[in-house]
């Protein structure tokens, strides 16, 4: 459970926490936090949990979509500190729950957000991450929530995207000359 009722949660989610997923950056970020701010990391091992500072709460991996959605919804902001990402599904999940996202301006992560749904930061610039958190806190989560949900539904709907892949495949087949 979180420290206090009015605690601002900075959420991080990964199936495996290591250097590539930004664990070190979350540890650095914890040094910037005020008393009413806390980091929640989901997907950490017992060994990592034992070594976390007091303002970072570690939760072991969960397979429960409802539990994840609850944490995404509780969070002020979702921070994806990854420097190696092919898509960024957790960023989309956070936005689907109305939570703004902070990502590093590298790999595929910037494609998952817009200026209305989150903030881009130079890779590994934890000070700028904290400034982005303060900006979101100042505007309030509700300033971003509707746009976050809208973006997730409009751009990342599974059935709609699947249909587009089928249409692209069929269109490609029509263009191929099979007569040799």
Coordinates of C-alpha atoms in Angstrom, one line a residue:
X1 CA 0.0 0.0 0.0
X2 CA 1.1 3.6 -0.6
X3 CA 2.6 5.7 2.2
X4 CA -0.1 8.4 2.6
X5 CA -3.5 9.0 1.1
X6 CA -2.4 12.0 -1.0
X7 CA 0.8 10.5 -2.2
X8 CA 1.7 11.2 -5.9
X9 CA 2.7 7.9 -7.4
X10 CA 5.4 7.6 -10.1
X11 CA 4.8 4.2 -11.6
X12 CA 7.2 1.9 -13.4
X13 CA 6.3 -1.5 -14.9
X14 CA 8.5 -4.2 -16.4
X15 CA 8.6 -7.9 -16.7
X16 CA 12.3 -7.9 -16.0
X17 CA 14.1 -5.0 -14.2
X18 CA 17.7 -4.4 -15.3
X19 CA 19.9 -1.7 -16.7
X20 CA 18.1 -1.6 -20.0
X21 CA 14.8 -1.0 -18.3
X22 CA 16.1 1.9 -16.3
X23 CA 16.2 0.5 -12.7
X24 CA 19.2 2.7 -12.0
X25 CA 17.4 5.8 -13.2
X26 CA 14.5 5.1 -10.8
X27 CA 17.0 4.8 -7.9
X28 CA 18.4 8.2 -8.9
X29 CA 14.9 9.7 -9.3
X30 CA 14.1 8.6 -5.7
X31 CA 16.6 11.1 -4.4
X32 CA 14.6 14.0 -6.0
X33 CA 11.3 13.0 -4.5
X34 CA 9.4 15.1 -1.9
X35 CA 7.7 13.5 1.1
X36 CA 4.4 13.3 -0.7
X37 CA 5.8 11.4 -3.7
X38 CA 6.6 7.7 -4.1
X39 CA 7.8 5.4 -6.8
X40 CA 6.0 2.1 -7.3
X41 CA 7.9 -0.5 -9.4
X42 CA 6.0 -3.5 -10.6
X43 CA 7.7 -6.7 -11.7
X44 CA 10.7 -6.6 -9.4
X45 CA 12.3 -9.6 -7.7
X46 CA 12.5 -10.2 -4.0
X47 CA 16.2 -9.4 -4.1
X48 CA 15.6 -6.0 -5.7
X49 CA 12.7 -5.2 -3.2
X50 CA 15.1 -5.8 -0.3
X51 CA 17.5 -3.2 -1.6
X52 CA 15.1 -0.4 -2.5
X53 CA 15.1 3.0 -0.7
X54 CA 12.2 3.7 1.5
X55 CA 10.4 5.9 -1.1
X56 CA 10.3 3.1 -3.7
X57 CA 7.9 0.3 -3.2
X58 CA 8.6 -2.9 -5.1
X59 CA 5.8 -5.3 -6.2
X60 CA 6.5 -8.6 -7.7
X61 CA 5.3 -9.4 -11.2
X62 CA 1.6 -9.8 -11.5
X63 CA -0.4 -11.5 -14.2
X64 CA -3.6 -9.7 -13.1
X65 CA -4.8 -7.2 -15.7
X66 CA -7.1 -5.7 -13.1
X67 CA -4.3 -5.2 -10.6
X68 CA -2.1 -3.5 -13.2
X69 CA -5.0 -1.3 -14.4
X70 CA -5.6 -0.3 -10.8
X71 CA -2.0 0.8 -10.3
X72 CA -2.0 2.6 -13.7
X73 CA -5.1 4.4 -12.6
X74 CA -3.8 5.4 -9.2
X75 CA -0.5 6.8 -10.6
X76 CA 0.0 10.5 -11.2
X77 CA 2.4 9.6 -14.0
X78 CA 3.9 6.5 -15.7
X79 CA 7.6 6.7 -16.3
X80 CA 9.2 4.3 -18.8
X81 CA 12.9 4.6 -18.3
X82 CA 13.8 2.0 -20.9
X83 CA 16.5 2.7 -23.4
X84 CA 15.8 -0.5 -25.5
X85 CA 12.2 -0.7 -26.5
X86 CA 10.6 -2.1 -29.7
X87 CA 7.1 -0.7 -28.9
X88 CA 6.2 0.3 -25.4
X89 CA 3.0 -1.5 -24.5
X90 CA 3.1 -0.4 -20.9
X91 CA 3.0 3.3 -22.1
X92 CA -0.2 2.5 -24.1
X93 CA -1.6 0.6 -21.1
X94 CA -1.0 3.6 -18.8
X95 CA -2.7 6.0 -21.3
X96 CA -5.6 3.6 -21.6
X97 CA -6.1 4.1 -17.9
X98 CA -5.9 7.9 -18.3
X99 CA -2.4 8.3 -16.9
X100 CA 0.2 10.6 -18.6
X101 CA 3.5 9.1 -19.6
X102 CA 7.1 10.3 -19.4
X103 CA 9.5 8.5 -21.8
X104 CA 13.0 8.9 -23.1
X105 CA 13.4 10.3 -26.5
X106 CA 14.8 7.1 -28.0
X107 CA 13.8 3.9 -29.6
X108 CA 10.1 3.4 -30.2
X109 CA 8.8 5.1 -27.0
X110 CA 8.2 8.6 -28.4
X111 CA 5.7 7.1 -30.9
X112 CA 3.4 6.0 -28.1
X113 CA 2.7 9.5 -26.7
X114 CA 1.9 13.0 -27.9
X115 CA 2.4 16.4 -26.3
X116 CA -1.1 16.1 -24.9
X117 CA -0.5 12.7 -23.3
X118 CA 3.0 12.9 -21.9
X119 CA 6.5 14.3 -22.0
X120 CA 9.7 13.4 -23.8
X121 CA 13.0 13.7 -22.0
X122 CA 16.6 13.1 -23.2
X123 CA 17.7 9.6 -22.3
X124 CA 19.0 9.1 -18.7
X125 CA 18.4 12.8 -17.8
X126 CA 16.8 12.0 -14.4
X127 CA 16.7 15.7 -13.4
X128 CA 14.6 16.5 -16.5
X129 CA 12.4 13.5 -15.6
X130 CA 11.7 15.1 -12.2
X131 CA 11.0 18.4 -13.9
X132 CA 8.5 16.6 -16.1
X133 CA 6.8 15.0 -13.1
X134 CA 6.5 18.4 -11.4
X135 CA 5.0 19.9 -14.6
X136 CA 2.4 17.1 -14.7
X137 CA 1.7 17.4 -11.0
X138 CA 1.2 21.2 -11.4
X139 CA -1.3 20.8 -14.3
X140 CA -2.9 17.8 -12.6
X141 CA -3.5 14.4 -14.0
X142 CA -7.0 15.3 -15.1
X143 CA -5.5 17.7 -17.6
X144 CA -4.1 14.7 -19.5
X145 CA -6.5 11.9 -18.8
X146 CA -9.1 12.3 -21.5
X147 CA -6.4 12.7 -24.2
X148 CA -4.5 9.7 -22.9
X149 CA -7.6 7.5 -23.1
X150 CA -8.5 8.9 -26.5
X151 CA -5.0 8.2 -27.9
X152 CA -4.9 4.7 -26.6
X153 CA -8.3 3.8 -28.1
X154 CA -7.8 5.5 -31.4
X155 CA -4.3 4.5 -32.3
X156 CA -3.8 1.2 -30.5
X157 CA -7.1 -0.7 -30.7
X158 CA -6.2 -4.3 -31.3
X159 CA -9.1 -5.2 -33.6
X160 CA -8.7 -2.0 -35.7
X161 CA -4.9 -2.6 -36.1
X162 CA -5.4 -6.2 -36.9
X163 CA -7.9 -5.3 -39.7
X164 CA -5.3 -2.8 -41.1
X165 CA -2.7 -5.5 -41.3
X166 CA -5.1 -7.8 -43.1
X167 CA -6.0 -5.0 -45.6
X168 CA -2.3 -4.3 -46.2
X169 CA -1.6 -8.0 -46.7
X170 CA -4.5 -8.4 -49.2
X171 CA -3.5 -5.2 -51.0
X172 CA 0.1 -6.5 -51.3
X173 CA -1.1 -9.8 -52.7
X174 CA -3.1 -8.0 -55.4
X175 CA 0.1 -6.1 -56.5
X176 CA 2.3 -9.2 -56.8
X177 CA 2.7 -10.5 -60.3
X178 CA 2.4 -14.3 -60.1
X179 CA 2.8 -14.9 -63.8
X180 CA 6.7 -14.9 -63.5

